[in-house]
Amino acid sequence: MLTILHGNLLHAPAFGTLETIPHGYLVLEDGVIRGLFPVLPEACAGCPVTDYGESLIMPSFADLHLHAPQYVMMGMGMDLPLLEWLDAYTFRTEARFEDTAYARRVYRQLASDLIASGTTRVSMFSSRHTDATLVLMEELERAGVTGYVGKVNMDRHAGPSQEETAESVAETLRWLESCRFQLVKPILTPRFTPSCSNELMAALGKLAAERDLPVQSHLSENTGEIAWVKELHPDCPQYWESYAKYGLWKDRTLMAHCVYSDEREQRAMAEAGVWAVHCAASNLNLCSGTASVRELLDRGVQVALGSDVAGGDQLDMSRAVVMAIRASKIKQMETGAPFLTVPEAYYLGSTAGHLYFGGGAGFQPGHKLHAIVVDDSAFPEPARELTLPERFERAVYLMERRHIKAVYSEGAERLHGNT
Amino acid sequence: MLTILHGNLLHAPAFGTLETIPHGYLVLEDGVIRGLFPVLPEACAGCPVTDYGESLIMPSFADLHLHAPQYVMMGMGMDLPLLEWLDAYTFRTEARFEDTAYARRVYRQLASDLIASGTTRVSMFSSRHTDATLVLMEELERAGVTGYVGKVNMDRHAGPSQEETAESVAETLRWLESCRFQLVKPILTPRFTPSCSNELMAALGKLAAERDLPVQSHLSENTGEIAWVKELHPDCPQYWESYAKYGLWKDRTLMAHCVYSDEREQRAMAEAGVWAVHCAASNLNLCSGTASVRELLDRGVQVALGSDVAGGDQLDMSRAVVMAIRASKIKQMETGAPFLTVPEAYYLGSTAGHLYFGGGAGFQPGHKLHAIVVDDSAFPEPARELTLPERFERAVYLMERRHIKAVYSEGAERLHGNT
C-alpha cells in the first residue's frame, strides 16, 4: 500500500550536505520510504496523499545521550559544582525510581515529550532499577520512541542508590530476560568507570561479548573525573583503556562527552568504531569544557548529539543542534577549528543518530520514515522570499514544539498537531 | 482602588538576592505596587483577588538591546562572517522598512511576541526610516511594551539604506517632533561609530544635550570593528572616546556588547554612568567573543541584558538569561571569574533593565507592576517537593511562552493565557 506525503522535503544525507525538493512527494510503502520525487510519479496516481502544503518535511532528531530519571530535575542545581549536583540532585532523584508507579507517570510524560519535540530515536540511561527500566521501555514503545535503553550498573561511589556487585549482575540478567519490545532494545550501561568495580566491569564485558550487546557510558567529561579514573586504574594510560580492559570498548560503543579526549584517545575511538556523543549544553552548564567535534570528525570518529538531560537543561534536540553550533564557535575562537554549519550540526543531531541505529542517511529509500513536519508560517514575515535552505536554517534555530505539526517514527504518524 | 494578586511571589530586588513569599499577596492600587504580604492585610478584606494558585508571580523581563527590523531575519545567515551577514541580510532587510505597511504587519507581530514572551520594557533600534519608526512605537504602545525606540542614524558604510548627513539630522528632528506616546520614548541611536560621519555624531551629541535625550549604540563588539574605529578616529586612544568626543558618552548611555572593553574602557563606563548591555547569544552566534560581565560589575558598571535580535536568534529573554549564565561559565573556564548564578543573571535580565527605565527594584512598592505569571505545573513531576528557589531556577531554564499565563506591564494585564 503506497501512501504519499506532499510538502517541502529537506534532508542531510551526508555530513555538510543539505538536499531540498520544493513541493516534493515522499512515497512510502507500509511506512518504508520508496522514493522522493519533484513530481508525483504516474504509478502513484490515486494513492492517498497527505498534503502538508508549504510546511517543511525533514528527518526527525535522534538523542544519543540522556538520563531518563533526570528528566524530573531538568534546569535545577545548575549553580552547583558537579559533585554537589550529583549528591544534592542526581543520586537522590534516581533513588526515587524504586517506585514504579512514579516511574510510570514520569516516563509516560517523558516519552510523549520526546515525540512532541521531534525526537524519535534515543539511547538512554535509566536508573539502576530493573522494574522502572522496563516501565521506561514500555512507555517509549507505546509512544513510538525507538532505540536503546540501559539499566544503569553502579556498585561503588554512587550515593544512596548504589548496588551490590552480585545484585547488579543478577538484576542485569533479569532485565535482559524481560526485554521483549519491538522498538526499544537493551544496551549495557556501566554508569562510568568510577562507579563500577573491576568485577562488575568484567561481568558486563563478558555479557556484551556473549550476547552481542551494545554498550554506552561516559568518557573524559572533565579533568577531575579523568584524574579519578587514573587513580582507580593506574595501569591504564588513558581513561578509555579502563573500558577496553574489560571488553567494553568496541564497535558501536557510545561514549558521552569526550571533552578532553586527545589525539590518542580519539584515534582509539576511530579504530574501535566507538562513537562520541557530543552534549554541548551539559558541558557548558557543568563547566566541563567544549568538545573538539571538528577534530573528532577529522580523525574519523563517528559523532552524534545528546541532550544529556539533566546536565543538559532542555530535551528538545533542535536546541541541542543550536548549542552544538555555538560550542563549535567557542572552539573556533579558541583553536581556529572551523565551526559547525547548520547543515553539519543538523546532520549530527539527526542523520548520524539514525545511522547509528541502522536507519537511513536522511530520507533514504528502503528505510522506515522518521520525520517531523515543521510549519514555519507563524515565523515573522520575511523581507523577501526565502530559499528552502534559508527556511531550513531558520526552522532549526526557531522551531518550538508548537511549530511541529506532525511526527513520524518507524513509518507511522505518532503525533498529529502540537501545542 | 485596591486589587490583589495571589500566588507564589518571587523577585530579585538586589543583584544576587532572590526573595520569595510563598502563597503571598501582591497589593496594587491603580496598577502601582503598595506592598507584598504573606497574609492578606485586613485593609484589603473585600478587595478583588486574582488567584494564580500555585503559579509563580515574578517581575517581567527587560530587553535592552534589539533591532526591531531584524526580527524578520532571526535565525538566518548565522553561518556567515559578520560583514557578509550584514550585506546579505541586515542592510537589505532594513531597507525593506521603507514600506510602512510591511512595517505595520511585522511590528504588530513583534510587539505581541514580546508581550507573549514576558518582555515588557525594551530599548530598541529601529531602521533609519522615520515613518516605520513611528509605526514601531505605536505598535509597542498598543501592545503595552514600554521603553525606548531609536530611529537609526547612519550616513556612511551602511549599505543600500544609508542616509545623507543633512537628511539624517532633519529626519531625526521630524521623528522627535512626531513622538507623542505615553509608554514609548525616543532614544538617539547612532548605529555605531563606523556608520556615522563626524558631522552626524556632532549633531546628535548636540541634540542629546539640548533635549536631554538618552543615547544607545554599539561598543567593542569584535576586534575588526575596534581596529576600524581606530582607523577612522586616530586621535581616540579607545573606541569609547569616539562617542565621548561628540557628547554621546554620558549618564545612561546604553552600549551593547562591550566584549573587548578593557579596564580603562570599563572604568570610563562606570565613571560616566554608561550602561553595558550584554548579548551573550549574539556574541557567540557571530563569533565575537564573550564579555567579562563579572569584571564589568566588579568595576561598578551597570549591566543589563539584550536579546540582540537578530545577531541573537531568540526573542525570549528567559533564553537570554540562560545564555548569559552559559557565557559566564565559558568565561570562568577561561579566566576563573565566578559564573553568574541564576538569581544574578535573572537580576540582569529583569531588575537591572527595569531600574534603567526608572522602575522598581523587583516588586518595589511605589512602582507600577511589571510581572509575569508562570504556571510550572506542566513541568515534570519532581522527585520531592521543591522549594520556591528551586522552582524559580527551573522556571528560568524551562519556561516557554506556553507556561506564561499572564503578563502585566505598567500596572495593567496585557496578556491573559498564552499558546
mmCIF file of N, CA and C in Angstrom, chain B residues 37-143:
data_model
loop_
_atom_site.group_PDB
_atom_site.id
_atom_site.type_symbol
_atom_site.label_atom_id
_atom_site.label_comp_id
_atom_site.label_asym_id
_atom_site.label_seq_id
_atom_site.Cartn_x
_atom_site.Cartn_y
_atom_site.Cartn_z
ATOM 1 N N PHE B 37 2.695 40.801 50.846
ATOM 2 C CA PHE B 37 2.327 40.303 52.173
ATOM 3 C C PHE B 37 2.186 38.785 52.183
ATOM 4 N N PRO B 38 2.666 38.159 53.272
ATOM 5 C CA PRO B 38 2.476 36.707 53.385
ATOM 6 C C PRO B 38 1.027 36.357 53.734
ATOM 7 N N VAL B 39 0.345 37.293 54.354
ATOM 8 C CA VAL B 39 -1.067 37.096 54.731
ATOM 9 C C VAL B 39 -1.823 38.338 54.260
ATOM 10 N N LEU B 40 -3.030 38.180 53.814
ATOM 11 C CA LEU B 40 -3.790 39.317 53.300
ATOM 12 C C LEU B 40 -4.056 40.337 54.421
ATOM 13 N N PRO B 41 -3.619 41.577 54.237
ATOM 14 C CA PRO B 41 -3.856 42.582 55.280
ATOM 15 C C PRO B 41 -5.353 42.839 55.468
ATOM 16 N N GLU B 42 -5.724 43.191 56.683
ATOM 17 C CA GLU B 42 -7.154 43.411 56.964
ATOM 18 C C GLU B 42 -7.749 44.505 56.097
ATOM 19 N N ALA B 43 -6.934 45.536 55.809
ATOM 20 C CA ALA B 43 -7.416 46.655 54.996
ATOM 21 C C ALA B 43 -7.854 46.201 53.603
ATOM 22 N N CYS B 44 -7.402 45.014 53.213
ATOM 23 C CA CYS B 44 -7.711 44.528 51.857
ATOM 24 C C CYS B 44 -8.932 43.616 51.823
ATOM 25 N N ALA B 45 -9.522 43.377 52.980
ATOM 26 C CA ALA B 45 -10.685 42.484 53.003
ATOM 27 C C ALA B 45 -11.741 43.023 52.044
ATOM 28 N N GLY B 46 -12.270 42.156 51.224
ATOM 29 C CA GLY B 46 -13.306 42.584 50.293
ATOM 30 C C GLY B 46 -12.782 43.101 48.961
ATOM 31 N N CYS B 47 -11.469 43.320 48.851
ATOM 32 C CA CYS B 47 -10.922 43.760 47.560
ATOM 33 C C CYS B 47 -10.861 42.581 46.593
ATOM 34 N N PRO B 48 -11.000 42.847 45.305
ATOM 35 C CA PRO B 48 -10.958 41.742 44.337
ATOM 36 C C PRO B 48 -9.573 41.094 44.284
ATOM 37 N N VAL B 49 -9.574 39.759 44.335
ATOM 38 C CA VAL B 49 -8.319 38.995 44.308
ATOM 39 C C VAL B 49 -8.248 38.178 43.027
ATOM 40 N N THR B 50 -7.155 38.313 42.297
ATOM 41 C CA THR B 50 -6.901 37.399 41.182
ATOM 42 C C THR B 50 -6.018 36.295 41.731
ATOM 43 N N ASP B 51 -6.566 35.086 41.759
ATOM 44 C CA ASP B 51 -5.869 33.983 42.408
ATOM 45 C C ASP B 51 -5.118 33.151 41.368
ATOM 46 N N TYR B 52 -3.784 33.229 41.405
ATOM 47 C CA TYR B 52 -2.978 32.429 40.489
ATOM 48 C C TYR B 52 -2.550 31.098 41.103
ATOM 49 N N GLY B 53 -3.160 30.753 42.225
ATOM 50 C CA GLY B 53 -2.939 29.433 42.819
ATOM 51 C C GLY B 53 -1.472 29.152 43.077
ATOM 52 N N GLU B 54 -0.987 28.035 42.540
ATOM 53 C CA GLU B 54 0.400 27.603 42.767
ATOM 54 C C GLU B 54 1.394 28.278 41.812
ATOM 55 N N SER B 55 0.905 29.126 40.904
ATOM 56 C CA SER B 55 1.808 29.710 39.910
ATOM 57 C C SER B 55 2.805 30.668 40.534
ATOM 58 N N LEU B 56 3.870 30.932 39.784
ATOM 59 C CA LEU B 56 4.925 31.837 40.217
ATOM 60 C C LEU B 56 4.663 33.220 39.634
ATOM 61 N N ILE B 57 4.629 34.222 40.497
ATOM 62 C CA ILE B 57 4.470 35.606 40.038
ATOM 63 C C ILE B 57 5.832 36.270 40.199
ATOM 64 N N MET B 58 6.429 36.672 39.098
ATOM 65 C CA MET B 58 7.771 37.266 39.175
ATOM 66 C C MET B 58 7.883 38.444 38.224
ATOM 67 N N PRO B 59 8.829 39.365 38.478
ATOM 68 C CA PRO B 59 8.958 40.513 37.583
ATOM 69 C C PRO B 59 9.225 40.077 36.143
ATOM 70 N N SER B 60 8.692 40.838 35.213
ATOM 71 C CA SER B 60 8.869 40.562 33.787
ATOM 72 C C SER B 60 10.305 40.843 33.378
ATOM 73 N N PHE B 61 10.585 40.595 32.108
ATOM 74 C CA PHE B 61 11.927 40.814 31.566
ATOM 75 C C PHE B 61 12.039 42.193 30.914
ATOM 76 N N ALA B 62 13.280 42.661 30.795
ATOM 77 C CA ALA B 62 13.564 43.895 30.056
ATOM 78 C C ALA B 62 14.669 43.580 29.059
ATOM 79 N N ASP B 63 14.452 43.944 27.816
ATOM 80 C CA ASP B 63 15.406 43.642 26.738
ATOM 81 C C ASP B 63 16.031 44.958 26.304
ATOM 82 N N LEU B 64 17.283 45.176 26.669
ATOM 83 C CA LEU B 64 17.876 46.495 26.447
ATOM 84 C C LEU B 64 18.680 46.626 25.156
ATOM 85 N N HIS B 65 18.617 45.585 24.323
ATOM 86 C CA HIS B 65 19.240 45.760 23.007
ATOM 87 C C HIS B 65 18.664 44.788 21.994
ATOM 88 N N LEU B 66 17.916 45.313 21.052
ATOM 89 C CA LEU B 66 17.472 44.502 19.921
ATOM 90 C C LEU B 66 17.138 45.420 18.753
ATOM 91 N N HIS B 67 17.216 44.828 17.560
ATOM 92 C CA HIS B 67 16.975 45.565 16.317
ATOM 93 C C HIS B 67 15.617 45.141 15.766
ATOM 94 N N ALA B 68 14.637 46.020 15.888
ATOM 95 C CA ALA B 68 13.272 45.644 15.511
ATOM 96 C C ALA B 68 13.171 45.111 14.072
ATOM 97 N N PRO B 69 13.760 45.764 13.055
ATOM 98 C CA PRO B 69 13.568 45.249 11.692
ATOM 99 C C PRO B 69 14.231 43.889 11.488
ATOM 100 N N GLN B 70 15.228 43.583 12.302
ATOM 101 C CA GLN B 70 15.909 42.290 12.138
ATOM 102 C C GLN B 70 15.092 41.129 12.708
ATOM 103 N N TYR B 71 13.993 41.454 13.347
ATOM 104 C CA TYR B 71 13.072 40.414 13.833
ATOM 105 C C TYR B 71 12.712 39.434 12.718
ATOM 106 N N VAL B 72 12.607 39.930 11.495
ATOM 107 C CA VAL B 72 12.188 39.063 10.377
ATOM 108 C C VAL B 72 13.331 38.197 9.870
ATOM 109 N N MET B 73 14.519 38.391 10.357
ATOM 110 C CA MET B 73 15.641 37.548 9.895
ATOM 111 C C MET B 73 16.277 36.757 11.042
ATOM 112 N N MET B 74 15.522 36.611 12.140
ATOM 113 C CA MET B 74 16.020 35.795 13.257
ATOM 114 C C MET B 74 16.373 34.395 12.766
ATOM 115 N N GLY B 75 17.522 33.917 13.188
ATOM 116 C CA GLY B 75 17.912 32.538 12.859
ATOM 117 C C GLY B 75 18.366 32.362 11.423
ATOM 118 N N MET B 76 18.732 33.450 10.762
ATOM 119 C CA MET B 76 19.213 33.302 9.375
ATOM 120 C C MET B 76 20.576 33.932 9.185
ATOM 121 N N GLY B 77 21.370 33.306 8.321
ATOM 122 C CA GLY B 77 22.689 33.835 7.986
ATOM 123 C C GLY B 77 23.720 33.609 9.081
ATOM 124 N N MET B 78 23.396 32.728 10.021
ATOM 125 C CA MET B 78 24.273 32.538 11.178
ATOM 126 C C MET B 78 25.572 31.810 10.815
ATOM 127 N N ASP B 79 25.639 31.263 9.595
ATOM 128 C CA ASP B 79 26.886 30.619 9.152
ATOM 129 C C ASP B 79 27.814 31.605 8.450
ATOM 130 N N LEU B 80 27.364 32.854 8.274
ATOM 131 C CA LEU B 80 28.167 33.826 7.523
ATOM 132 C C LEU B 80 29.053 34.647 8.468
ATOM 133 N N PRO B 81 30.213 35.081 7.965
ATOM 134 C CA PRO B 81 31.010 36.039 8.754
ATOM 135 C C PRO B 81 30.244 37.351 8.883
ATOM 136 N N LEU B 82 30.534 38.113 9.939
ATOM 137 C CA LEU B 82 29.771 39.314 10.267
ATOM 138 C C LEU B 82 29.528 40.243 9.078
ATOM 139 N N LEU B 83 30.579 40.560 8.319
ATOM 140 C CA LEU B 83 30.388 41.549 7.251
ATOM 141 C C LEU B 83 29.496 41.019 6.130
ATOM 142 N N GLU B 84 29.655 39.735 5.796
ATOM 143 C CA GLU B 84 28.778 39.134 4.769
ATOM 144 C C GLU B 84 27.339 39.067 5.277
ATOM 145 N N TRP B 85 27.198 38.791 6.555
ATOM 146 C CA TRP B 85 25.863 38.724 7.169
ATOM 147 C C TRP B 85 25.195 40.097 7.094
ATOM 148 N N LEU B 86 25.967 41.137 7.380
ATOM 149 C CA LEU B 86 25.421 42.494 7.284
ATOM 150 C C LEU B 86 24.971 42.785 5.861
ATOM 151 N N ASP B 87 25.801 42.427 4.873
ATOM 152 C CA ASP B 87 25.469 42.721 3.479
ATOM 153 C C ASP B 87 24.304 41.879 2.961
ATOM 154 N N ALA B 88 24.384 40.569 3.201
ATOM 155 C CA ALA B 88 23.396 39.662 2.603
ATOM 156 C C ALA B 88 22.044 39.758 3.307
ATOM 157 N N TYR B 89 22.050 40.055 4.578
ATOM 158 C CA TYR B 89 20.786 40.050 5.312
ATOM 159 C C TYR B 89 20.427 41.416 5.904
ATOM 160 N N THR B 90 21.291 41.907 6.785
ATOM 161 C CA THR B 90 20.878 43.028 7.621
ATOM 162 C C THR B 90 20.485 44.269 6.833
ATOM 163 N N PHE B 91 21.407 44.772 6.015
ATOM 164 C CA PHE B 91 21.125 46.038 5.347
ATOM 165 C C PHE B 91 19.947 45.912 4.380
ATOM 166 N N ARG B 92 19.892 44.790 3.672
ATOM 167 C CA ARG B 92 18.772 44.588 2.734
ATOM 168 C C ARG B 92 17.437 44.474 3.452
ATOM 169 N N THR B 93 17.477 43.760 4.565
ATOM 170 C CA THR B 93 16.244 43.596 5.340
ATOM 171 C C THR B 93 15.771 44.956 5.851
ATOM 172 N N GLU B 94 16.703 45.708 6.415
ATOM 173 C CA GLU B 94 16.303 47.002 6.977
ATOM 174 C C GLU B 94 15.748 47.928 5.896
ATOM 175 N N ALA B 95 16.327 47.844 4.684
ATOM 176 C CA ALA B 95 15.872 48.715 3.593
ATOM 177 C C ALA B 95 14.384 48.503 3.300
ATOM 178 N N ARG B 96 13.906 47.306 3.564
ATOM 179 C CA ARG B 96 12.523 46.932 3.279
ATOM 180 C C ARG B 96 11.520 47.754 4.110
ATOM 181 N N PHE B 97 12.022 48.360 5.196
ATOM 182 C CA PHE B 97 11.117 49.074 6.099
ATOM 183 C C PHE B 97 10.801 50.497 5.638
ATOM 184 N N GLU B 98 11.226 50.794 4.432
ATOM 185 C CA GLU B 98 10.717 51.940 3.697
ATOM 186 C C GLU B 98 9.196 51.808 3.547
ATOM 187 N N ASP B 99 8.762 50.555 3.439
ATOM 188 C CA ASP B 99 7.344 50.210 3.227
ATOM 189 C C ASP B 99 6.639 50.165 4.598
ATOM 190 N N THR B 100 5.845 51.185 4.890
ATOM 191 C CA THR B 100 5.249 51.244 6.234
ATOM 192 C C THR B 100 4.141 50.206 6.443
ATOM 193 N N ALA B 101 3.542 49.757 5.356
ATOM 194 C CA ALA B 101 2.508 48.716 5.511
ATOM 195 C C ALA B 101 3.172 47.418 5.975
ATOM 196 N N TYR B 102 4.325 47.111 5.375
ATOM 197 C CA TYR B 102 5.093 45.939 5.804
ATOM 198 C C TYR B 102 5.529 46.125 7.267
ATOM 199 N N ALA B 103 6.036 47.322 7.562
ATOM 200 C CA ALA B 103 6.478 47.616 8.930
ATOM 201 C C ALA B 103 5.331 47.400 9.919
ATOM 202 N N ARG B 104 4.162 47.832 9.548
ATOM 203 C CA ARG B 104 3.000 47.692 10.430
ATOM 204 C C ARG B 104 2.759 46.219 10.759
ATOM 205 N N ARG B 105 2.736 45.373 9.722
ATOM 206 C CA ARG B 105 2.466 43.949 9.945
ATOM 207 C C ARG B 105 3.546 43.320 10.835
ATOM 208 N N VAL B 106 4.793 43.612 10.503
ATOM 209 C CA VAL B 106 5.902 42.996 11.240
ATOM 210 C C VAL B 106 5.941 43.495 12.681
ATOM 211 N N TYR B 107 5.796 44.790 12.868
ATOM 212 C CA TYR B 107 5.948 45.347 14.205
ATOM 213 C C TYR B 107 4.764 45.001 15.104
ATOM 214 N N ARG B 108 3.609 44.788 14.496
ATOM 215 C CA ARG B 108 2.477 44.330 15.307
ATOM 216 C C ARG B 108 2.779 42.937 15.864
ATOM 217 N N GLN B 109 3.330 42.081 15.002
ATOM 218 C CA GLN B 109 3.674 40.723 15.454
ATOM 219 C C GLN B 109 4.801 40.771 16.490
ATOM 220 N N LEU B 110 5.793 41.606 16.233
ATOM 221 C CA LEU B 110 6.909 41.737 17.176
ATOM 222 C C LEU B 110 6.409 42.168 18.556
ATOM 223 N N ALA B 111 5.557 43.177 18.577
ATOM 224 C CA ALA B 111 5.064 43.705 19.856
ATOM 225 C C ALA B 111 4.298 42.625 20.618
ATOM 226 N N SER B 112 3.466 41.869 19.916
ATOM 227 C CA SER B 112 2.692 40.858 20.634
ATOM 228 C C SER B 112 3.582 39.691 21.038
ATOM 229 N N ASP B 113 4.612 39.439 20.239
ATOM 230 C CA ASP B 113 5.567 38.386 20.554
ATOM 231 C C ASP B 113 6.380 38.759 21.811
ATOM 232 N N LEU B 114 6.713 40.014 21.940
ATOM 233 C CA LEU B 114 7.434 40.466 23.142
ATOM 234 C C LEU B 114 6.589 40.239 24.386
ATOM 235 N N ILE B 115 5.345 40.688 24.324
ATOM 236 C CA ILE B 115 4.460 40.504 25.479
ATOM 237 C C ILE B 115 4.270 39.016 25.770
ATOM 238 N N ALA B 116 4.061 38.224 24.727
ATOM 239 C CA ALA B 116 3.821 36.785 24.924
ATOM 240 C C ALA B 116 5.005 36.110 25.602
ATOM 241 N N SER B 117 6.208 36.639 25.383
ATOM 242 C CA SER B 117 7.383 36.006 25.992
ATOM 243 C C SER B 117 7.781 36.693 27.300
ATOM 244 N N GLY B 118 6.983 37.665 27.754
ATOM 245 C CA GLY B 118 7.209 38.237 29.083
ATOM 246 C C GLY B 118 8.149 39.431 29.125
ATOM 247 N N THR B 119 8.414 40.042 27.973
ATOM 248 C CA THR B 119 9.265 41.239 27.944
ATOM 249 C C THR B 119 8.374 42.473 27.900
ATOM 250 N N THR B 120 8.485 43.327 28.918
ATOM 251 C CA THR B 120 7.598 44.496 28.974
ATOM 252 C C THR B 120 8.339 45.821 28.878
ATOM 253 N N ARG B 121 9.678 45.771 28.917
ATOM 254 C CA ARG B 121 10.444 47.008 28.712
ATOM 255 C C ARG B 121 11.555 46.714 27.723
ATOM 256 N N VAL B 122 11.776 47.636 26.812
ATOM 257 C CA VAL B 122 12.797 47.435 25.777
ATOM 258 C C VAL B 122 13.536 48.734 25.504
ATOM 259 N N SER B 123 14.762 48.578 25.011
ATOM 260 C CA SER B 123 15.405 49.688 24.315
ATOM 261 C C SER B 123 15.810 49.114 22.970
ATOM 262 N N MET B 124 15.249 49.705 21.920
ATOM 263 C CA MET B 124 15.235 49.069 20.615
ATOM 264 C C MET B 124 15.828 49.970 19.546
ATOM 265 N N PHE B 125 16.560 49.374 18.620
ATOM 266 C CA PHE B 125 16.948 50.060 17.396
ATOM 267 C C PHE B 125 15.834 49.828 16.374
ATOM 268 N N SER B 126 15.394 50.875 15.720
ATOM 269 C CA SER B 126 14.531 50.718 14.558
ATOM 270 C C SER B 126 15.446 50.702 13.327
ATOM 271 N N SER B 127 14.925 51.025 12.154
ATOM 272 C CA SER B 127 15.780 51.240 10.986
ATOM 273 C C SER B 127 15.970 52.749 10.850
ATOM 274 N N ARG B 128 16.494 53.200 9.702
ATOM 275 C CA ARG B 128 16.695 54.638 9.532
ATOM 276 C C ARG B 128 15.383 55.369 9.222
ATOM 277 N N HIS B 129 14.305 54.597 8.966
ATOM 278 C CA HIS B 129 13.067 55.185 8.444
ATOM 279 C C HIS B 129 12.216 55.828 9.537
ATOM 280 N N THR B 130 11.997 57.103 9.416
ATOM 281 C CA THR B 130 11.209 57.832 10.410
ATOM 282 C C THR B 130 9.798 57.271 10.525
ATOM 283 N N ASP B 131 9.153 57.040 9.381
ATOM 284 C CA ASP B 131 7.751 56.614 9.441
ATOM 285 C C ASP B 131 7.608 55.223 10.037
ATOM 286 N N ALA B 132 8.477 54.311 9.608
ATOM 287 C CA ALA B 132 8.419 52.958 10.169
ATOM 288 C C ALA B 132 8.744 52.984 11.656
ATOM 289 N N THR B 133 9.618 53.894 12.048
ATOM 290 C CA THR B 133 9.959 54.001 13.470
ATOM 291 C C THR B 133 8.741 54.446 14.283
ATOM 292 N N LEU B 134 7.989 55.374 13.728
ATOM 293 C CA LEU B 134 6.771 55.816 14.423
ATOM 294 C C LEU B 134 5.742 54.691 14.481
ATOM 295 N N VAL B 135 5.678 53.903 13.407
ATOM 296 C CA VAL B 135 4.780 52.738 13.402
ATOM 297 C C VAL B 135 5.193 51.773 14.507
ATOM 298 N N LEU B 136 6.488 51.543 14.611
ATOM 299 C CA LEU B 136 7.004 50.634 15.646
ATOM 300 C C LEU B 136 6.596 51.129 17.042
ATOM 301 N N MET B 137 6.786 52.415 17.283
ATOM 302 C CA MET B 137 6.460 52.971 18.601
ATOM 303 C C MET B 137 4.963 52.840 18.889
ATOM 304 N N GLU B 138 4.171 53.079 17.877
ATOM 305 C CA GLU B 138 2.719 52.960 18.006
ATOM 306 C C GLU B 138 2.315 51.532 18.353
ATOM 307 N N GLU B 139 2.924 50.569 17.654
ATOM 308 C CA GLU B 139 2.556 49.159 17.875
ATOM 309 C C GLU B 139 3.021 48.675 19.254
ATOM 310 N N LEU B 140 4.178 49.132 19.692
ATOM 311 C CA LEU B 140 4.634 48.763 21.037
ATOM 312 C C LEU B 140 3.668 49.329 22.071
ATOM 313 N N GLU B 141 3.362 50.593 21.915
ATOM 314 C CA GLU B 141 2.439 51.261 22.840
ATOM 315 C C GLU B 141 1.102 50.526 22.899
ATOM 316 N N ARG B 142 0.602 50.153 21.733
ATOM 317 C CA ARG B 142 -0.686 49.467 21.671
ATOM 318 C C ARG B 142 -0.645 48.129 22.427
ATOM 319 N N ALA B 143 0.488 47.409 22.284
ATOM 320 C CA ALA B 143 0.596 46.086 22.924
ATOM 321 C C ALA B 143 0.940 46.182 24.408
#
